[in-house]
């Protein structure tokens, strides 16, 4: 049964999970070990510490006692299963981001972020799929209001497709642009509701009413973000609109940075790319892409803003 892990644990719990992952305790519990004694035998963790660690993981809801052994709960599925993005949840990616943050001092000194492991992309998709539903609805509402007559939308850099799915639920013909690897991981997650285009956007026929960028620009450095805005504009029809919903950095406007903008900046440093861009930069990118009447406004109930630019 897929987990619906949309709220992550606190800092202490994440650090405990990280320690359990790095010491091999999680792998042991999720594969062959059912008792603290077996965990100790398969790792370098002493049995008394293993007993306390496993007990705390159970207190956090990741394992439960069945008979004489500990077994994974639904909350632990994302730590084990990677084939279905619906089962991963947000926690594995939070652990990956924590690894990047722990390595931040070295990254700042060397300019080289920690190497990402093989499940990183799957974990990122799982976390994206677990994006708060209210946030998804609010961002899509902002886009629909900006292009009230829109019938079609292309979602670039759309991750797991949760935004594209919400557009489809509103009655729009939704296309998600995804890499072949992402498309393979998504499989039939969205059924026939969302058309998945494998490959680069340039192979799509232009003519969309909306080109949507949800949480995309903050994952990019300025040159890539600028180029992406241009690609989005090229996919529009004669009177379409590009809409980017994201965390923007209001610092240049004289306002205090919000918590989300600070977090985006820190994660950008830790990962080696991305961050919260100022609205002035986004306006410039939209204008350079040939868009007019560019405006940026807050999305009620979220920590995001919507940048909108019209074609023509």
PDB file of C-alpha atoms in Angstrom:
ATOM      1  CA  UNK A   1       0.000   0.000   0.000  1.00  0.00           C
ATOM      2  CA  UNK A   2       1.610   3.308  -1.032  1.00  0.00           C
ATOM      3  CA  UNK A   3       2.479   5.672   1.745  1.00  0.00           C
ATOM      4  CA  UNK A   4       1.161   9.222   1.762  1.00  0.00           C
ATOM      5  CA  UNK A   5       4.225  10.760   3.425  1.00  0.00           C
ATOM      6  CA  UNK A   6       3.719  14.469   2.862  1.00  0.00           C
ATOM      7  CA  UNK A   7       5.039  15.825   6.129  1.00  0.00           C
ATOM      8  CA  UNK A   8       8.624  15.125   7.074  1.00  0.00           C
ATOM      9  CA  UNK A   9      10.130  14.372  10.477  1.00  0.00           C
ATOM     10  CA  UNK A  10      11.997  16.914  12.580  1.00  0.00           C
ATOM     11  CA  UNK A  11      15.711  17.622  12.468  1.00  0.00           C
ATOM     12  CA  UNK A  12      16.633  15.117  15.180  1.00  0.00           C
ATOM     13  CA  UNK A  13      14.638  12.347  13.531  1.00  0.00           C
ATOM     14  CA  UNK A  14      16.226  13.086  10.150  1.00  0.00           C
ATOM     15  CA  UNK A  15      19.691  12.976  11.658  1.00  0.00           C
ATOM     16  CA  UNK A  16      18.836   9.677  13.323  1.00  0.00           C
ATOM     17  CA  UNK A  17      17.607   8.267  10.016  1.00  0.00           C
ATOM     18  CA  UNK A  18      20.772   9.505   8.334  1.00  0.00           C
ATOM     19  CA  UNK A  19      22.893   7.768  10.945  1.00  0.00           C
ATOM     20  CA  UNK A  20      20.861   4.581  10.512  1.00  0.00           C
ATOM     21  CA  UNK A  21      21.342   4.760   6.750  1.00  0.00           C
ATOM     22  CA  UNK A  22      25.070   5.487   6.868  1.00  0.00           C
ATOM     23  CA  UNK A  23      25.802   2.738   9.409  1.00  0.00           C
ATOM     24  CA  UNK A  24      23.896   0.144   7.402  1.00  0.00           C
ATOM     25  CA  UNK A  25      21.231  -0.302  10.059  1.00  0.00           C
ATOM     26  CA  UNK A  26      18.395   0.691   7.722  1.00  0.00           C
ATOM     27  CA  UNK A  27      19.591  -1.638   4.992  1.00  0.00           C
ATOM     28  CA  UNK A  28      19.833  -4.485   7.482  1.00  0.00           C
ATOM     29  CA  UNK A  29      16.360  -3.879   8.902  1.00  0.00           C
ATOM     30  CA  UNK A  30      14.816  -3.515   5.466  1.00  0.00           C
ATOM     31  CA  UNK A  31      16.388  -6.690   4.100  1.00  0.00           C
ATOM     32  CA  UNK A  32      17.294  -9.478   6.491  1.00  0.00           C
ATOM     33  CA  UNK A  33      17.627  -8.362  10.110  1.00  0.00           C
ATOM     34  CA  UNK A  34      14.581  -8.504  12.349  1.00  0.00           C
ATOM     35  CA  UNK A  35      16.089  -7.960  15.801  1.00  0.00           C
ATOM     36  CA  UNK A  36      18.666  -5.585  17.298  1.00  0.00           C
ATOM     37  CA  UNK A  37      20.989  -8.536  17.818  1.00  0.00           C
ATOM     38  CA  UNK A  38      20.839  -9.358  14.102  1.00  0.00           C
ATOM     39  CA  UNK A  39      21.370  -5.685  13.264  1.00  0.00           C
ATOM     40  CA  UNK A  40      24.479  -5.643  15.445  1.00  0.00           C
ATOM     41  CA  UNK A  41      25.742  -8.820  13.787  1.00  0.00           C
ATOM     42  CA  UNK A  42      25.370  -7.331  10.299  1.00  0.00           C
ATOM     43  CA  UNK A  43      26.783  -3.869  11.086  1.00  0.00           C
ATOM     44  CA  UNK A  44      29.458  -2.298  13.234  1.00  0.00           C
ATOM     45  CA  UNK A  45      26.875  -0.943  15.672  1.00  0.00           C
ATOM     46  CA  UNK A  46      27.057  -2.503  19.132  1.00  0.00           C
ATOM     47  CA  UNK A  47      23.959  -4.353  20.293  1.00  0.00           C
ATOM     48  CA  UNK A  48      22.982  -1.918  23.115  1.00  0.00           C
ATOM     49  CA  UNK A  49      23.076   1.038  20.703  1.00  0.00           C
ATOM     50  CA  UNK A  50      21.334  -1.031  18.036  1.00  0.00           C
ATOM     51  CA  UNK A  51      18.544  -1.821  20.476  1.00  0.00           C
ATOM     52  CA  UNK A  52      18.015   1.863  21.310  1.00  0.00           C
ATOM     53  CA  UNK A  53      18.278   2.920  17.662  1.00  0.00           C
ATOM     54  CA  UNK A  54      15.814   0.327  16.400  1.00  0.00           C
ATOM     55  CA  UNK A  55      13.437   1.126  19.232  1.00  0.00           C
ATOM     56  CA  UNK A  56      13.510   4.820  18.379  1.00  0.00           C
ATOM     57  CA  UNK A  57      12.904   4.093  14.696  1.00  0.00           C
ATOM     58  CA  UNK A  58       9.870   2.100  15.797  1.00  0.00           C
ATOM     59  CA  UNK A  59       8.720   5.009  17.986  1.00  0.00           C
ATOM     60  CA  UNK A  60       8.931   7.223  14.881  1.00  0.00           C
ATOM     61  CA  UNK A  61       6.621   4.836  13.040  1.00  0.00           C
ATOM     62  CA  UNK A  62       9.073   3.307  10.573  1.00  0.00           C
ATOM     63  CA  UNK A  63       9.020  -0.175  12.119  1.00  0.00           C
ATOM     64  CA  UNK A  64       6.656  -2.173  14.287  1.00  0.00           C
ATOM     65  CA  UNK A  65       7.019  -5.221  16.478  1.00  0.00           C
ATOM     66  CA  UNK A  66       5.467  -8.341  14.986  1.00  0.00           C
ATOM     67  CA  UNK A  67       6.029 -11.345  17.187  1.00  0.00           C
ATOM     68  CA  UNK A  68       9.673 -11.241  18.217  1.00  0.00           C
ATOM     69  CA  UNK A  69      10.907  -9.132  15.305  1.00  0.00           C
ATOM     70  CA  UNK A  70      10.744  -5.616  13.862  1.00  0.00           C
ATOM     71  CA  UNK A  71       9.084  -5.220  10.464  1.00  0.00           C
ATOM     72  CA  UNK A  72       8.864  -2.137   8.203  1.00  0.00           C
ATOM     73  CA  UNK A  73       5.642  -0.125   8.275  1.00  0.00           C
ATOM     74  CA  UNK A  74       4.065   1.752   5.367  1.00  0.00           C
ATOM     75  CA  UNK A  75       6.053   4.807   6.432  1.00  0.00           C
ATOM     76  CA  UNK A  76       9.271   2.952   5.663  1.00  0.00           C
ATOM     77  CA  UNK A  77       8.213   1.938   2.148  1.00  0.00           C
ATOM     78  CA  UNK A  78       9.984   4.875   0.553  1.00  0.00           C
ATOM     79  CA  UNK A  79      13.229   3.808   2.185  1.00  0.00           C
ATOM     80  CA  UNK A  80      12.901   0.443   0.476  1.00  0.00           C
ATOM     81  CA  UNK A  81      10.808   0.683  -2.696  1.00  0.00           C
ATOM     82  CA  UNK A  82      11.976   2.890  -5.576  1.00  0.00           C
ATOM     83  CA  UNK A  83      10.037   1.568  -8.555  1.00  0.00           C
ATOM     84  CA  UNK A  84       6.802   3.472  -7.896  1.00  0.00           C
ATOM     85  CA  UNK A  85       7.176   7.198  -7.175  1.00  0.00           C
ATOM     86  CA  UNK A  86       3.880   7.108  -5.294  1.00  0.00           C
ATOM     87  CA  UNK A  87       5.443   4.879  -2.643  1.00  0.00           C
ATOM     88  CA  UNK A  88       8.609   6.873  -1.996  1.00  0.00           C
ATOM     89  CA  UNK A  89       7.329   9.965  -0.203  1.00  0.00           C
ATOM     90  CA  UNK A  90       9.399  12.933   0.903  1.00  0.00           C
ATOM     91  CA  UNK A  91      11.701  11.451   3.542  1.00  0.00           C
ATOM     92  CA  UNK A  92      14.339   9.740   1.334  1.00  0.00           C
ATOM     93  CA  UNK A  93      14.924  12.993  -0.557  1.00  0.00           C
ATOM     94  CA  UNK A  94      15.053  14.938   2.703  1.00  0.00           C
ATOM     95  CA  UNK A  95      17.854  12.593   3.759  1.00  0.00           C
ATOM     96  CA  UNK A  96      19.635  13.191   0.454  1.00  0.00           C
ATOM     97  CA  UNK A  97      19.370  16.963   0.917  1.00  0.00           C
ATOM     98  CA  UNK A  98      20.626  16.569   4.483  1.00  0.00           C
ATOM     99  CA  UNK A  99      23.702  14.781   3.134  1.00  0.00           C
ATOM    100  CA  UNK A 100      24.318  17.773   0.870  1.00  0.00           C
ATOM    101  CA  UNK A 101      23.911  20.187   3.763  1.00  0.00           C
ATOM    102  CA  UNK A 102      26.300  18.215   5.966  1.00  0.00           C
ATOM    103  CA  UNK A 103      28.829  18.423   3.139  1.00  0.00           C
ATOM    104  CA  UNK A 104      28.310  22.177   2.666  1.00  0.00           C
ATOM    105  CA  UNK A 105      31.592  23.286   4.301  1.00  0.00           C
ATOM    106  CA  UNK A 106      33.630  21.126   1.924  1.00  0.00           C
ATOM    107  CA  UNK A 107      31.461  22.175  -1.024  1.00  0.00           C
ATOM    108  CA  UNK A 108      32.089  25.851  -0.228  1.00  0.00           C
ATOM    109  CA  UNK A 109      35.841  25.223  -0.090  1.00  0.00           C
ATOM    110  CA  UNK A 110      36.147  23.015  -3.163  1.00  0.00           C
ATOM    111  CA  UNK A 111      33.169  24.041  -5.285  1.00  0.00           C
ATOM    112  CA  UNK A 112      32.338  20.343  -5.703  1.00  0.00           C
ATOM    113  CA  UNK A 113      29.143  19.049  -4.023  1.00  0.00           C
ATOM    114  CA  UNK A 114      28.933  15.480  -2.649  1.00  0.00           C
ATOM    115  CA  UNK A 115      28.478  12.751  -5.224  1.00  0.00           C
ATOM    116  CA  UNK A 116      24.860  11.688  -5.580  1.00  0.00           C
ATOM    117  CA  UNK A 117      23.970   8.036  -5.129  1.00  0.00           C
ATOM    118  CA  UNK A 118      21.968   5.921  -7.558  1.00  0.00           C
ATOM    119  CA  UNK A 119      18.566   6.449  -5.933  1.00  0.00           C
ATOM    120  CA  UNK A 120      18.839  10.243  -5.799  1.00  0.00           C
ATOM    121  CA  UNK A 121      16.678  10.909  -8.867  1.00  0.00           C
ATOM    122  CA  UNK A 122      14.012   8.432  -7.772  1.00  0.00           C
ATOM    123  CA  UNK A 123      13.926  10.002  -4.322  1.00  0.00           C
ATOM    124  CA  UNK A 124      13.612  13.479  -5.830  1.00  0.00           C
ATOM    125  CA  UNK A 125      10.665  12.355  -7.951  1.00  0.00           C
ATOM    126  CA  UNK A 126       9.032  10.761  -4.924  1.00  0.00           C
ATOM    127  CA  UNK A 127       9.373  13.979  -2.940  1.00  0.00           C
ATOM    128  CA  UNK A 128       7.991  16.003  -5.833  1.00  0.00           C
ATOM    129  CA  UNK A 129       5.028  13.668  -6.137  1.00  0.00           C
ATOM    130  CA  UNK A 130       4.421  14.265  -2.430  1.00  0.00           C
ATOM    131  CA  UNK A 131       4.246  18.059  -2.875  1.00  0.00           C
ATOM    132  CA  UNK A 132       1.565  19.500  -0.624  1.00  0.00           C
ATOM    133  CA  UNK A 133      -1.752  19.233  -2.485  1.00  0.00           C
ATOM    134  CA  UNK A 134      -2.884  22.684  -1.371  1.00  0.00           C
ATOM    135  CA  UNK A 135       0.282  24.187  -2.847  1.00  0.00           C
ATOM    136  CA  UNK A 136      -0.231  22.361  -6.136  1.00  0.00           C
ATOM    137  CA  UNK A 137      -3.830  23.550  -6.372  1.00  0.00           C
ATOM    138  CA  UNK A 138      -2.907  27.128  -5.495  1.00  0.00           C
ATOM    139  CA  UNK A 139      -0.141  27.294  -8.113  1.00  0.00           C
ATOM    140  CA  UNK A 140      -2.341  25.813 -10.832  1.00  0.00           C
ATOM    141  CA  UNK A 141      -5.141  28.193  -9.867  1.00  0.00           C
ATOM    142  CA  UNK A 142      -2.744  31.120 -10.335  1.00  0.00           C
ATOM    143  CA  UNK A 143      -1.843  29.841 -13.795  1.00  0.00           C
ATOM    144  CA  UNK A 144      -5.454  29.240 -14.817  1.00  0.00           C
ATOM    145  CA  UNK A 145      -6.457  32.724 -13.688  1.00  0.00           C
ATOM    146  CA  UNK A 146      -3.617  34.213 -15.715  1.00  0.00           C
ATOM    147  CA  UNK A 147      -4.847  32.427 -18.841  1.00  0.00           C
ATOM    148  CA  UNK A 148      -8.554  32.011 -18.280  1.00  0.00           C
ATOM    149  CA  UNK A 149      -9.307  30.812 -21.828  1.00  0.00           C
ATOM    150  CA  UNK A 150      -6.497  28.263 -21.947  1.00  0.00           C
ATOM    151  CA  UNK A 151      -7.299  24.805 -23.242  1.00  0.00           C
ATOM    152  CA  UNK A 152      -3.806  23.302 -23.366  1.00  0.00           C
ATOM    153  CA  UNK A 153      -0.717  23.426 -21.162  1.00  0.00           C
ATOM    154  CA  UNK A 154       2.823  22.121 -21.445  1.00  0.00           C
ATOM    155  CA  UNK A 155       4.614  21.488 -18.164  1.00  0.00           C
ATOM    156  CA  UNK A 156       8.364  21.852 -18.620  1.00  0.00           C
ATOM    157  CA  UNK A 157      10.805  20.516 -16.019  1.00  0.00           C
ATOM    158  CA  UNK A 158       7.693  19.124 -14.371  1.00  0.00           C
ATOM    159  CA  UNK A 159       9.254  16.387 -12.271  1.00  0.00           C
ATOM    160  CA  UNK A 160       6.668  13.816 -11.220  1.00  0.00           C
ATOM    161  CA  UNK A 161       3.851  15.560 -13.073  1.00  0.00           C
ATOM    162  CA  UNK A 162       1.720  16.544 -10.073  1.00  0.00           C
ATOM    163  CA  UNK A 163       1.121  19.992 -11.557  1.00  0.00           C
ATOM    164  CA  UNK A 164       0.299  18.565 -14.985  1.00  0.00           C
ATOM    165  CA  UNK A 165      -2.138  16.165 -13.325  1.00  0.00           C
ATOM    166  CA  UNK A 166      -3.896  19.071 -11.592  1.00  0.00           C
ATOM    167  CA  UNK A 167      -4.161  20.956 -14.886  1.00  0.00           C
ATOM    168  CA  UNK A 168      -5.735  17.857 -16.429  1.00  0.00           C
ATOM    169  CA  UNK A 169      -8.184  17.672 -13.521  1.00  0.00           C
ATOM    170  CA  UNK A 170      -9.225  21.237 -14.401  1.00  0.00           C
ATOM    171  CA  UNK A 171     -10.075  20.119 -17.933  1.00  0.00           C
ATOM    172  CA  UNK A 172      -6.934  21.256 -19.770  1.00  0.00           C
ATOM    173  CA  UNK A 173      -5.080  19.118 -22.280  1.00  0.00           C
ATOM    174  CA  UNK A 174      -1.868  18.598 -20.287  1.00  0.00           C
ATOM    175  CA  UNK A 175       1.533  17.581 -21.645  1.00  0.00           C
ATOM    176  CA  UNK A 176       4.469  16.799 -19.347  1.00  0.00           C
ATOM    177  CA  UNK A 177       7.956  17.110 -20.795  1.00  0.00           C
ATOM    178  CA  UNK A 178      10.178  14.481 -19.198  1.00  0.00           C
ATOM    179  CA  UNK A 179      13.488  12.805 -19.843  1.00  0.00           C
ATOM    180  CA  UNK A 180      13.313   9.166 -20.960  1.00  0.00           C
ATOM    181  CA  UNK A 181      14.576   8.069 -17.534  1.00  0.00           C
ATOM    182  CA  UNK A 182      11.881  10.080 -15.743  1.00  0.00           C
ATOM    183  CA  UNK A 183       9.178   8.873 -18.098  1.00  0.00           C
ATOM    184  CA  UNK A 184      10.221   5.285 -17.416  1.00  0.00           C
ATOM    185  CA  UNK A 185      10.063   5.842 -13.658  1.00  0.00           C
ATOM    186  CA  UNK A 186       6.619   7.430 -13.910  1.00  0.00           C
ATOM    187  CA  UNK A 187       5.234   4.618 -16.028  1.00  0.00           C
ATOM    188  CA  UNK A 188       1.438   4.750 -15.907  1.00  0.00           C
ATOM    189  CA  UNK A 189       1.249   6.860 -12.739  1.00  0.00           C
ATOM    190  CA  UNK A 190      -0.998   9.421 -14.429  1.00  0.00           C
ATOM    191  CA  UNK A 191      -2.769   7.007 -16.753  1.00  0.00           C
ATOM    192  CA  UNK A 192      -4.187   8.753 -19.807  1.00  0.00           C
ATOM    193  CA  UNK A 193      -4.823  12.027 -17.975  1.00  0.00           C
ATOM    194  CA  UNK A 194      -1.401  13.472 -18.783  1.00  0.00           C
ATOM    195  CA  UNK A 195       0.455  13.110 -22.061  1.00  0.00           C
ATOM    196  CA  UNK A 196       4.137  12.435 -21.329  1.00  0.00           C
ATOM    197  CA  UNK A 197       6.559  13.745 -23.948  1.00  0.00           C
ATOM    198  CA  UNK A 198       9.892  11.972 -23.729  1.00  0.00           C
ATOM    199  CA  UNK A 199      12.818  14.082 -24.816  1.00  0.00           C
ATOM    200  CA  UNK A 200      13.595  17.733 -25.395  1.00  0.00           C
ATOM    201  CA  UNK A 201      10.867  20.401 -25.715  1.00  0.00           C
ATOM    202  CA  UNK A 202      12.174  21.445 -29.125  1.00  0.00           C
ATOM    203  CA  UNK A 203      10.647  18.309 -30.660  1.00  0.00           C
ATOM    204  CA  UNK A 204       7.161  19.434 -29.628  1.00  0.00           C
ATOM    205  CA  UNK A 205       4.928  21.363 -31.984  1.00  0.00           C
ATOM    206  CA  UNK A 206       4.335  24.896 -30.642  1.00  0.00           C
ATOM    207  CA  UNK A 207       0.848  26.225 -30.054  1.00  0.00           C
ATOM    208  CA  UNK A 208       0.201  25.658 -26.348  1.00  0.00           C
ATOM    209  CA  UNK A 209      -1.945  28.136 -24.474  1.00  0.00           C
ATOM    210  CA  UNK A 210       0.202  27.917 -21.332  1.00  0.00           C
ATOM    211  CA  UNK A 211       3.815  26.933 -20.781  1.00  0.00           C
ATOM    212  CA  UNK A 212       4.110  26.162 -17.089  1.00  0.00           C
ATOM    213  CA  UNK A 213       7.236  26.075 -14.933  1.00  0.00           C
ATOM    214  CA  UNK A 214       6.444  24.883 -11.411  1.00  0.00           C
ATOM    215  CA  UNK A 215       9.316  24.949  -8.888  1.00  0.00           C
ATOM    216  CA  UNK A 216      11.682  24.760 -11.845  1.00  0.00           C
ATOM    217  CA  UNK A 217      13.650  28.003 -11.975  1.00  0.00           C
ATOM    218  CA  UNK A 218      14.875  27.719  -8.377  1.00  0.00           C
ATOM    219  CA  UNK A 219      16.580  24.448  -9.334  1.00  0.00           C
ATOM    220  CA  UNK A 220      18.634  26.231 -11.997  1.00  0.00           C
ATOM    221  CA  UNK A 221      21.478  28.711 -12.207  1.00  0.00           C
ATOM    222  CA  UNK A 222      20.608  32.007 -13.976  1.00  0.00           C
ATOM    223  CA  UNK A 223      21.912  31.029 -17.451  1.00  0.00           C
ATOM    224  CA  UNK A 224      19.880  27.802 -17.476  1.00  0.00           C
ATOM    225  CA  UNK A 225      16.825  29.574 -16.083  1.00  0.00           C
ATOM    226  CA  UNK A 226      17.055  32.250 -18.773  1.00  0.00           C
ATOM    227  CA  UNK A 227      17.335  29.620 -21.506  1.00  0.00           C
ATOM    228  CA  UNK A 228      14.409  27.655 -20.068  1.00  0.00           C
ATOM    229  CA  UNK A 229      12.180  30.742 -20.121  1.00  0.00           C
ATOM    230  CA  UNK A 230      13.043  31.213 -23.808  1.00  0.00           C
ATOM    231  CA  UNK A 231      12.230  27.568 -24.566  1.00  0.00           C
ATOM    232  CA  UNK A 232       8.900  27.930 -22.763  1.00  0.00           C
ATOM    233  CA  UNK A 233       7.988  31.019 -24.792  1.00  0.00           C
ATOM    234  CA  UNK A 234       8.812  29.214 -28.042  1.00  0.00           C
ATOM    235  CA  UNK A 235       6.175  26.571 -27.268  1.00  0.00           C
ATOM    236  CA  UNK A 236       3.306  29.053 -27.058  1.00  0.00           C
ATOM    237  CA  UNK A 237       0.645  29.872 -29.566  1.00  0.00           C
ATOM    238  CA  UNK A 238      -0.010  33.413 -30.712  1.00  0.00           C
ATOM    239  CA  UNK A 239      -1.712  34.535 -27.520  1.00  0.00           C
ATOM    240  CA  UNK A 240      -0.348  32.110 -24.955  1.00  0.00           C
ATOM    241  CA  UNK A 241       1.328  32.786 -21.611  1.00  0.00           C
ATOM    242  CA  UNK A 242       4.343  31.510 -19.698  1.00  0.00           C
ATOM    243  CA  UNK A 243       3.649  31.017 -15.997  1.00  0.00           C
ATOM    244  CA  UNK A 244       6.413  30.243 -13.489  1.00  0.00           C
ATOM    245  CA  UNK A 245       5.412  29.507  -9.911  1.00  0.00           C
ATOM    246  CA  UNK A 246       8.331  29.349  -7.524  1.00  0.00           C
ATOM    247  CA  UNK A 247      10.057  30.666  -4.443  1.00  0.00           C
ATOM    248  CA  UNK A 248      11.536  34.041  -5.355  1.00  0.00           C
ATOM    249  CA  UNK A 249      14.127  36.057  -3.463  1.00  0.00           C
ATOM    250  CA  UNK A 250      12.579  39.345  -2.398  1.00  0.00           C
ATOM    251  CA  UNK A 251      15.839  40.586  -0.907  1.00  0.00           C
ATOM    252  CA  UNK A 252      16.656  42.874  -3.814  1.00  0.00           C
ATOM    253  CA  UNK A 253      13.285  44.538  -3.370  1.00  0.00           C
ATOM    254  CA  UNK A 254      14.197  45.651   0.148  1.00  0.00           C
ATOM    255  CA  UNK A 255      12.063  43.049   1.902  1.00  0.00           C
ATOM    256  CA  UNK A 256      13.275  40.477   4.377  1.00  0.00           C
ATOM    257  CA  UNK A 257      13.998  37.101   2.850  1.00  0.00           C
ATOM    258  CA  UNK A 258      11.342  34.540   3.663  1.00  0.00           C
ATOM    259  CA  UNK A 259      12.242  31.198   5.178  1.00  0.00           C
ATOM    260  CA  UNK A 260      11.596  29.392   1.892  1.00  0.00           C
ATOM    261  CA  UNK A 261      13.900  31.754  -0.019  1.00  0.00           C
ATOM    262  CA  UNK A 262      16.672  31.244   2.520  1.00  0.00           C
ATOM    263  CA  UNK A 263      16.212  27.473   2.296  1.00  0.00           C
ATOM    264  CA  UNK A 264      16.385  27.620  -1.503  1.00  0.00           C
ATOM    265  CA  UNK A 265      19.577  29.670  -1.340  1.00  0.00           C
ATOM    266  CA  UNK A 266      21.197  27.263   1.119  1.00  0.00           C
ATOM    267  CA  UNK A 267      20.222  24.195  -0.886  1.00  0.00           C
ATOM    268  CA  UNK A 268      21.554  25.922  -3.990  1.00  0.00           C
ATOM    269  CA  UNK A 269      24.916  26.347  -2.297  1.00  0.00           C
ATOM    270  CA  UNK A 270      24.902  22.763  -1.050  1.00  0.00           C
ATOM    271  CA  UNK A 271      23.959  21.216  -4.399  1.00  0.00           C
ATOM    272  CA  UNK A 272      26.173  23.490  -6.476  1.00  0.00           C
ATOM    273  CA  UNK A 273      23.364  25.038  -8.498  1.00  0.00           C
ATOM    274  CA  UNK A 274      20.037  26.810  -8.185  1.00  0.00           C
ATOM    275  CA  UNK A 275      18.577  29.114  -5.577  1.00  0.00           C
ATOM    276  CA  UNK A 276      15.798  31.651  -5.132  1.00  0.00           C
ATOM    277  CA  UNK A 277      16.009  34.194  -7.953  1.00  0.00           C
ATOM    278  CA  UNK A 278      14.904  37.822  -7.521  1.00  0.00           C
ATOM    279  CA  UNK A 279      11.692  38.828  -9.346  1.00  0.00           C
ATOM    280  CA  UNK A 280      13.628  41.451 -11.317  1.00  0.00           C
ATOM    281  CA  UNK A 281      15.756  38.714 -12.897  1.00  0.00           C
ATOM    282  CA  UNK A 282      12.715  36.622 -13.786  1.00  0.00           C
ATOM    283  CA  UNK A 283      11.067  39.664 -15.382  1.00  0.00           C
ATOM    284  CA  UNK A 284      14.190  40.242 -17.465  1.00  0.00           C
ATOM    285  CA  UNK A 285      14.271  36.599 -18.597  1.00  0.00           C
ATOM    286  CA  UNK A 286      10.623  36.748 -19.627  1.00  0.00           C
ATOM    287  CA  UNK A 287      11.129  40.005 -21.510  1.00  0.00           C
ATOM    288  CA  UNK A 288      14.220  38.660 -23.292  1.00  0.00           C
ATOM    289  CA  UNK A 289      12.116  35.647 -24.326  1.00  0.00           C
ATOM    290  CA  UNK A 290       9.715  37.982 -26.146  1.00  0.00           C
ATOM    291  CA  UNK A 291       6.988  38.059 -23.521  1.00  0.00           C
ATOM    292  CA  UNK A 292       5.080  41.214 -22.623  1.00  0.00           C
ATOM    293  CA  UNK A 293       2.985  42.518 -19.739  1.00  0.00           C
ATOM    294  CA  UNK A 294       5.215  40.601 -17.322  1.00  0.00           C
ATOM    295  CA  UNK A 295       3.920  40.654 -13.745  1.00  0.00           C
ATOM    296  CA  UNK A 296       4.831  38.908 -10.506  1.00  0.00           C
ATOM    297  CA  UNK A 297       2.381  38.361  -7.659  1.00  0.00           C
ATOM    298  CA  UNK A 298       2.197  36.327  -4.457  1.00  0.00           C
ATOM    299  CA  UNK A 299       0.192  33.107  -4.480  1.00  0.00           C
ATOM    300  CA  UNK A 300      -2.155  33.206  -1.483  1.00  0.00           C
ATOM    301  CA  UNK A 301      -1.672  30.515   1.115  1.00  0.00           C
ATOM    302  CA  UNK A 302       1.803  29.539  -0.122  1.00  0.00           C
ATOM    303  CA  UNK A 303       5.400  30.733   0.049  1.00  0.00           C
ATOM    304  CA  UNK A 304       5.508  31.026  -3.734  1.00  0.00           C
ATOM    305  CA  UNK A 305       4.974  33.752  -6.329  1.00  0.00           C
ATOM    306  CA  UNK A 306       3.675  33.507  -9.880  1.00  0.00           C
ATOM    307  CA  UNK A 307       5.530  35.196 -12.728  1.00  0.00           C
ATOM    308  CA  UNK A 308       3.354  35.610 -15.816  1.00  0.00           C
ATOM    309  CA  UNK A 309       4.274  36.842 -19.263  1.00  0.00           C
ATOM    310  CA  UNK A 310       2.077  37.003 -22.354  1.00  0.00           C
ATOM    311  CA  UNK A 311       3.044  36.298 -25.927  1.00  0.00           C
ATOM    312  CA  UNK A 312       2.549  39.176 -28.315  1.00  0.00           C
TER     313      UNK A 312
END
